[in-house]
Coordinates of C-alpha atoms in Angstrom, one line a residue:
M1 CA -4.7 -20.6 -9.6
N2 CA -1.9 -21.7 -7.1
K3 CA -2.5 -22.4 -3.5
E4 CA -0.2 -19.6 -2.4
L5 CA -2.6 -17.1 -3.8
K6 CA -4.8 -17.6 -0.8
T7 CA -2.3 -16.2 1.6
S8 CA -0.1 -13.9 -0.4
A9 CA -0.7 -10.9 -2.6
P10 CA -1.4 -12.0 -6.2
T11 CA 1.1 -10.9 -9.0
D12 CA -0.1 -8.6 -11.7
S13 CA -0.5 -11.5 -14.2
E14 CA -2.4 -13.6 -11.7
I15 CA -4.9 -10.7 -11.3
V16 CA -5.4 -10.2 -15.0
L17 CA -5.7 -14.0 -15.6
G18 CA -7.9 -14.3 -12.5
I19 CA -10.3 -11.6 -14.0
L20 CA -10.3 -13.3 -17.4
N21 CA -11.2 -16.5 -15.7
N22 CA -13.9 -15.1 -13.4
S23 CA -11.9 -15.9 -10.2
E24 CA -13.6 -14.8 -7.1
I25 CA -10.5 -15.5 -5.1
V26 CA -8.5 -13.1 -7.2
L27 CA -11.2 -10.4 -7.0
K28 CA -11.3 -10.6 -3.3
K29 CA -7.5 -10.5 -3.1
L30 CA -7.5 -7.5 -5.4
Y31 CA -9.9 -5.7 -3.1
T32 CA -7.9 -6.3 0.0
T33 CA -4.4 -5.9 -1.4
Y34 CA -4.5 -2.2 -2.8
F35 CA -7.3 -0.7 -0.8
P36 CA -5.2 0.6 2.2
M37 CA -3.1 2.7 -0.3
I38 CA -6.3 4.2 -1.8
L39 CA -7.9 4.8 1.6
Q40 CA -4.8 6.7 2.7
L41 CA -5.0 8.7 -0.6
I42 CA -8.6 9.7 -0.1
V43 CA -8.5 10.3 3.6
N44 CA -5.5 12.4 3.3
N45 CA -7.2 14.5 0.6
N46 CA -10.6 15.6 2.3
G47 CA -12.3 12.2 1.9
D48 CA -13.5 9.6 4.3
E49 CA -13.5 5.7 4.2
D50 CA -16.8 5.5 2.3
D51 CA -15.4 7.8 -0.3
A52 CA -12.4 5.6 -0.6
K53 CA -14.6 2.5 -0.9
D54 CA -16.7 4.2 -3.6
I55 CA -13.6 5.3 -5.6
Y56 CA -11.8 2.0 -5.3
Q57 CA -15.0 0.1 -6.4
E58 CA -15.1 2.4 -9.5
A59 CA -11.5 1.8 -10.2
I60 CA -11.9 -2.0 -10.0
I61 CA -14.9 -1.8 -12.3
V62 CA -12.8 0.2 -14.8
L63 CA -9.9 -2.4 -14.6
Y64 CA -12.3 -5.4 -14.8
N65 CA -14.1 -3.8 -17.8
K66 CA -10.8 -3.1 -19.6
I67 CA -9.4 -6.5 -19.0
K68 CA -12.6 -8.2 -20.1
S69 CA -12.8 -6.1 -23.3
G70 CA -9.4 -7.0 -24.3
K71 CA -8.3 -3.4 -24.3
F72 CA -6.0 -3.6 -21.2
E73 CA -2.4 -3.1 -21.8
L74 CA -0.4 -2.8 -18.6
S75 CA 2.7 -0.6 -19.0
S76 CA 3.5 -0.2 -15.3
K77 CA 2.8 -2.0 -12.2
L78 CA -0.9 -2.8 -11.6
K79 CA -0.5 -1.0 -8.3
T80 CA 0.4 2.2 -10.2
Y81 CA -2.4 1.8 -12.7
I82 CA -5.0 1.4 -9.8
Y83 CA -3.6 4.4 -7.9
S84 CA -3.7 6.5 -11.0
V85 CA -7.3 5.6 -11.8
C86 CA -8.4 6.2 -8.2
R87 CA -6.6 9.5 -8.2
R88 CA -8.2 10.7 -11.3
L89 CA -11.6 9.6 -10.1
W90 CA -11.1 11.3 -6.7
L91 CA -10.1 14.5 -8.5
K92 CA -13.1 14.4 -10.6
R93 CA -15.3 13.8 -7.6
L94 CA -13.8 16.7 -5.8
S95 CA -14.4 18.9 -8.7
H96 CA -18.0 17.8 -9.1
M97 CA -18.7 18.2 -5.3
N98 CA -17.0 21.7 -5.6
R99 CA -15.6 21.3 -2.1
Y100 CA -12.9 24.0 -2.9
G101 CA -14.8 25.9 -5.5
G102 CA -11.8 25.6 -7.8
D103 CA -10.7 24.1 -10.9
I104 CA -9.5 20.4 -10.9
R105 CA -6.0 21.6 -11.9
D106 CA -5.8 23.4 -8.5
F107 CA -5.5 20.0 -6.9
E108 CA -2.6 18.7 -9.0
E109 CA 0.1 20.1 -6.7
Y110 CA -1.5 18.8 -3.5
L111 CA -2.3 15.2 -4.6
P112 CA 1.0 13.5 -5.4
V113 CA 1.4 12.4 -9.0
E114 CA 2.5 8.8 -8.7
E115 CA 2.4 8.0 -12.4
E116 CA 6.1 8.2 -12.6
V117 CA 6.7 4.5 -13.1
D118 CA 10.5 4.7 -12.3
D119 CA 9.7 6.2 -8.9
H120 CA 7.1 3.4 -8.3
N121 CA 9.5 0.7 -9.3
E122 CA 12.3 2.3 -7.1
R123 CA 9.9 2.3 -4.1
D124 CA 8.8 -1.3 -4.9
I125 CA 12.5 -2.3 -4.8
Q126 CA 13.0 -0.5 -1.5
F127 CA 10.0 -2.3 0.1
S128 CA 11.2 -5.5 -1.1
K129 CA 14.6 -4.9 0.3
M130 CA 13.1 -3.8 3.6
E131 CA 10.9 -7.0 3.7
S132 CA 14.1 -9.2 3.1
A133 CA 15.9 -7.3 5.7
L134 CA 13.0 -7.8 8.2
Q135 CA 13.1 -11.5 7.4
L136 CA 16.9 -11.7 8.2
L137 CA 16.5 -9.7 11.3
G138 CA 15.0 -12.7 13.3
E139 CA 13.1 -12.6 16.5
P140 CA 12.3 -10.7 18.8
C141 CA 13.6 -7.8 16.7
K142 CA 11.4 -8.5 13.7
T143 CA 8.2 -8.6 15.9
I144 CA 9.2 -5.5 17.8
M145 CA 9.8 -3.5 14.6
E146 CA 6.5 -4.7 13.2
D147 CA 4.6 -3.9 16.4
F148 CA 6.1 -0.5 16.7
Y149 CA 6.2 0.7 13.1
I150 CA 3.4 -1.2 11.4
H151 CA 0.9 -2.0 14.1
N152 CA 1.5 1.4 15.9
R153 CA 1.8 -0.4 19.3
S154 CA 3.2 1.7 22.2
M155 CA 6.5 1.1 24.0
Q156 CA 4.4 0.1 27.0
D157 CA 2.5 -2.5 25.1
I158 CA 5.7 -3.9 23.6
C159 CA 7.3 -3.8 27.1
E160 CA 4.5 -6.0 28.5
R161 CA 4.3 -8.3 25.5
F162 CA 8.0 -9.2 25.6
G163 CA 8.5 -9.0 29.4
Y164 CA 10.9 -6.2 29.6
T165 CA 11.1 -4.5 33.0
N166 CA 10.0 -1.1 31.8
A167 CA 9.2 0.8 28.6
D168 CA 12.8 2.4 28.5
N169 CA 14.4 -1.1 28.3
A170 CA 12.0 -2.0 25.4
K171 CA 12.8 1.4 23.8
T172 CA 16.6 0.6 24.1
Q173 CA 16.0 -2.8 22.5
K174 CA 13.9 -1.3 19.7
Y175 CA 16.8 1.0 18.9
K176 CA 19.2 -1.8 18.8
C177 CA 16.9 -3.7 16.6
L178 CA 16.5 -0.8 14.3
Q179 CA 20.3 -0.4 14.0
R180 CA 20.5 -4.1 13.0
L181 CA 17.7 -3.6 10.5
K182 CA 19.4 -0.6 9.0
K183 CA 22.6 -2.5 8.6
L184 CA 20.9 -5.5 7.0
F185 CA 18.9 -3.2 4.6
F186 CA 22.0 -1.3 3.4
Q187 CA 24.1 -4.4 3.0
Q188 CA 21.6 -5.7 0.4
K189 CA 22.4 -5.1 -3.4

């Protein structure tokens, strides 16, 4: 495995090869890379963090066993595959727990079906474009955007962190940065 794997998300092929080669580093990265997505799915659908950990663990075991048995064929992004497995496992668990007293098919319209590979690919492209636009944005705008939108910091926190005289000035700067980010995002091909 390459040294970059320790700091960045592994590619789908690195994960498959890592599992085949019994790489602990790859398994740890696999656990941390996609868990937030699954946590959100479960928490937004009547579960908690422990449920999410259980479901994610089961999905990783399914993936691991399929890869090890040689029966694994990836026809979408690994992220999509893991999401789909977790979604199915969660629907099954809800059905078994009978929380709603209904049929598993009753949940279909409430839990988003993200098996549509084209939608996932398009969203991945959009995320990549946003990541590139953020890199082009430069400081302090990049950090302000990340603090506000990713780390959910308040305008008061941002004001203090960057030394603005008040939260309104920080808000004005955030707005200007957002406009620049939008411009950079939409200029990309």
